[in-house]
XYZ file of C-alpha atoms in Angstrom:
251
model
C -21.861 145.238 105.382
C -22.652 142.742 108.117
C -22.400 143.992 111.702
C -20.012 141.584 113.442
C -20.213 143.234 116.839
C -21.711 141.046 119.586
C -24.845 143.187 119.467
C -25.128 142.792 115.705
C -24.541 139.053 115.936
C -27.272 138.700 118.539
C -29.770 140.633 116.434
C -28.868 138.440 113.463
C -29.349 135.280 115.539
C -32.691 136.476 116.892
C -33.909 137.503 113.431
C -32.890 134.130 111.999
C -34.820 132.324 114.741
C -37.865 134.519 114.194
C -37.777 133.787 110.485
C -37.532 130.064 111.198
C -40.526 129.985 113.527
C -42.492 132.173 111.112
C -41.860 129.758 108.245
C -41.676 126.404 110.010
C -44.339 126.878 112.700
C -46.993 128.603 110.558
C -49.387 125.638 110.684
C -48.946 125.229 114.441
C -49.493 128.952 115.042
C -52.692 128.754 112.999
C -53.816 125.695 114.951
C -53.068 127.329 118.298
C -54.831 130.554 117.343
C -57.838 128.584 116.138
C -57.906 126.592 119.381
C -58.013 129.818 121.404
C -60.695 131.288 119.141
C -62.769 128.114 119.520
C -62.416 128.356 123.296
C -63.531 131.988 123.403
C -66.456 131.332 121.058
C -67.594 128.359 123.138
C -67.594 130.340 126.391
C -64.301 129.017 127.751
C -61.536 130.871 129.536
C -57.877 131.262 128.584
C -54.868 130.748 130.857
C -51.095 130.965 130.420
C -48.324 129.534 132.590
C -44.564 129.642 132.540
C -41.946 128.993 135.206
C -38.967 131.256 135.797
C -38.006 133.203 132.696
C -40.570 131.247 130.684
C -43.127 133.205 132.696
C -42.089 136.395 130.913
C -43.790 135.321 127.698
C -46.877 134.236 129.651
C -47.090 137.606 131.391
C -46.679 139.339 128.031
C -50.115 138.135 126.879
C -52.004 138.876 130.114
C -53.766 142.223 130.741
C -52.053 143.598 127.680
C -53.066 146.482 125.416
C -53.908 144.947 122.055
C -54.271 141.534 123.675
C -57.168 139.259 124.530
C -58.787 140.282 127.795
C -59.675 136.669 128.588
C -56.042 135.538 128.914
C -55.341 134.934 132.595
C -52.024 134.149 134.284
C -51.927 130.799 136.079
C -49.568 131.268 138.980
C -47.619 128.785 141.063
C -46.194 130.286 144.270
C -42.416 130.566 144.124
C -42.218 129.627 140.452
C -43.542 132.553 138.415
C -40.753 135.111 138.004
C -37.469 135.446 139.833
C -38.733 137.422 142.815
C -38.602 134.397 145.131
C -35.560 134.261 147.422
C -33.292 132.529 146.841
C -33.890 132.550 143.081
C -32.689 128.941 142.881
C -35.798 127.871 144.834
C -37.934 128.487 141.767
C -35.820 126.119 139.705
C -36.018 123.493 142.429
C -39.817 123.730 142.649
C -40.092 122.969 138.919
C -38.776 119.499 139.709
C -41.261 118.726 142.513
C -43.721 115.942 141.702
C -47.341 116.637 142.600
C -47.113 120.422 142.697
C -48.887 120.991 139.387
C -51.834 118.797 140.338
C -52.367 120.687 143.590
C -52.229 124.017 141.768
C -54.709 122.971 139.090
C -57.130 121.477 141.607
C -57.313 124.817 143.416
C -57.332 127.007 140.290
C -60.344 128.278 138.306
C -59.496 125.990 135.371
C -62.368 123.816 134.209
C -63.325 121.633 131.290
C -63.595 123.626 128.071
C -60.851 126.097 128.995
C -57.499 126.443 127.224
C -54.072 126.560 128.871
C -50.830 127.736 127.290
C -47.822 126.144 129.009
C -44.412 127.628 128.276
C -41.302 125.643 129.130
C -38.104 125.971 127.143
C -36.800 122.512 127.988
C -40.170 120.883 128.619
C -38.363 118.313 130.765
C -39.194 119.294 134.336
C -41.928 117.655 136.390
C -44.016 120.811 136.760
C -44.861 121.589 133.102
C -45.191 117.902 132.163
C -47.516 117.141 135.068
C -49.462 120.347 134.472
C -50.157 119.399 130.869
C -51.157 115.862 131.809
C -53.437 116.971 134.642
C -55.010 119.790 132.631
C -55.963 117.476 129.786
C -57.434 114.976 132.235
C -59.704 117.805 133.424
C -60.896 118.499 129.895
C -58.646 121.510 129.338
C -57.017 121.922 125.928
C -53.274 122.528 126.117
C -50.924 124.524 123.905
C -47.262 123.854 124.644
C -44.480 126.273 123.760
C -41.110 124.582 124.024
C -37.854 123.736 122.266
C -38.443 120.279 120.845
C -34.673 119.731 120.538
C -34.421 119.248 124.304
C -36.457 116.037 124.086
C -33.820 114.394 121.912
C -30.775 115.661 123.786
C -31.762 115.701 127.464
C -33.370 113.349 129.976
C -36.896 113.962 131.241
C -37.197 114.856 134.927
C -40.762 113.542 135.128
C -41.418 110.041 136.398
C -43.129 109.150 133.106
C -39.988 109.895 131.128
C -42.011 112.174 128.859
C -41.808 115.856 127.960
C -44.254 118.739 127.703
C -44.514 118.219 123.950
C -45.964 114.742 124.544
C -49.072 116.037 126.324
C -50.333 118.924 124.200
C -53.120 119.484 121.706
C -50.815 121.870 119.827
C -47.027 122.231 120.138
C -45.137 125.375 119.160
C -41.422 124.721 118.685
C -39.304 127.765 119.513
C -36.261 126.237 117.776
C -34.013 127.423 120.612
C -30.767 125.463 120.860
C -29.888 123.502 123.988
C -28.592 125.878 126.635
C -30.367 128.977 125.289
C -27.310 131.079 124.443
C -26.669 132.312 120.915
C -23.126 133.697 121.073
C -19.646 132.464 121.880
C -16.282 134.196 122.080
C -12.826 132.725 122.556
C -12.294 135.169 125.411
C -15.430 134.099 127.297
C -15.600 130.552 128.751
C -19.391 130.183 128.550
C -21.925 130.819 125.756
C -24.063 133.915 126.282
C -26.954 136.041 124.949
C -30.183 133.992 125.310
C -32.943 134.509 122.737
C -35.748 132.330 124.084
C -37.760 135.225 125.520
C -37.681 137.175 122.262
C -38.754 134.191 120.186
C -41.337 132.776 122.597
C -43.006 136.152 123.116
C -43.191 136.644 119.348
C -44.664 133.178 118.852
C -47.386 133.834 121.391
C -48.233 137.256 119.991
C -48.568 135.617 116.568
C -50.988 133.143 118.126
C -52.982 135.954 119.760
C -53.181 137.802 116.437
C -54.413 134.634 114.761
C -57.043 134.082 117.454
C -58.358 137.648 117.169
C -58.538 137.497 113.377
C -60.201 134.065 113.469
C -62.911 135.342 115.818
C -63.509 138.342 113.573
C -63.829 136.074 110.539
C -66.648 134.291 112.366
C -68.452 137.535 113.083
C -67.403 137.578 116.744
C -65.785 140.734 118.068
C -62.594 139.617 119.828
C -62.453 140.807 123.458
C -59.409 143.026 123.052
C -57.975 145.515 125.522
C -56.854 148.999 124.596
C -54.023 151.021 126.091
C -54.969 153.009 129.165
C -52.628 155.706 127.874
C -54.824 156.644 124.915
C -58.006 158.671 125.181
C -60.981 156.435 125.828
C -58.848 153.431 126.695
C -60.049 153.063 130.281
C -63.677 153.367 129.246
C -63.232 150.755 126.516
C -61.532 148.338 128.898
C -64.198 148.917 131.538
C -66.856 147.749 129.108
C -64.823 144.661 128.180
C -64.235 143.815 131.841
C -67.940 144.146 132.581
C -69.025 142.012 129.641
C -66.542 139.237 130.366
C -66.217 139.602 134.147
C -66.961 135.902 134.740
C -64.032 134.880 132.524
C -61.375 137.307 133.801
C -59.575 136.484 137.047
C -56.964 139.243 137.398
C -59.429 141.896 138.546
C -61.818 142.328 141.472
């Protein structure tokens, strides 16, 4: 019997979205994982960026047990997370022209690196400009976005383009406009967003693909282990030492 409670409906919606991205984005996931594997094999570094709640999926693949040690978080002051006060400032900064270029020019990013940019709408100036600037520097870009926004919203970048227009690989999260899966007659606004669940799953699928692709080439993927299992700290210490010039979240 189907669970028609709000909780059951949300799980059903999330599962349906996960099945869609699994089936419809398989080629793009493979391409993104291969791009990351190529970057690692060629001596490049990996970075991930997301603004606001899109940053949650970026943080999920950085310094993560079972994840690639070379994935670094690219931060923009006031934009990553919701710890800035007031929280609305972060949303406003996403619309500021020129901010992404300044950030990239002062970041460790260089030609041959790979950057994952996560933006649900893909319409704001910050992710669009970041993708454009990164590619001009010789950085390969993976965009994670909801492609539907490009057909139903207006770009906030001066070019009139979206994140999806400036990527080497695009992963479509399939999230509907507004990012809310449920409605009730007794509640005036839609609720229960699923973008974090789906985007995090998409990126973990990409990471799994990258690790397996490296292994297929005879290259041991630089994976981290949990510090809460015996030997985990020692394992990670060796990885940090071997790849210290490609990891930027440690001293």
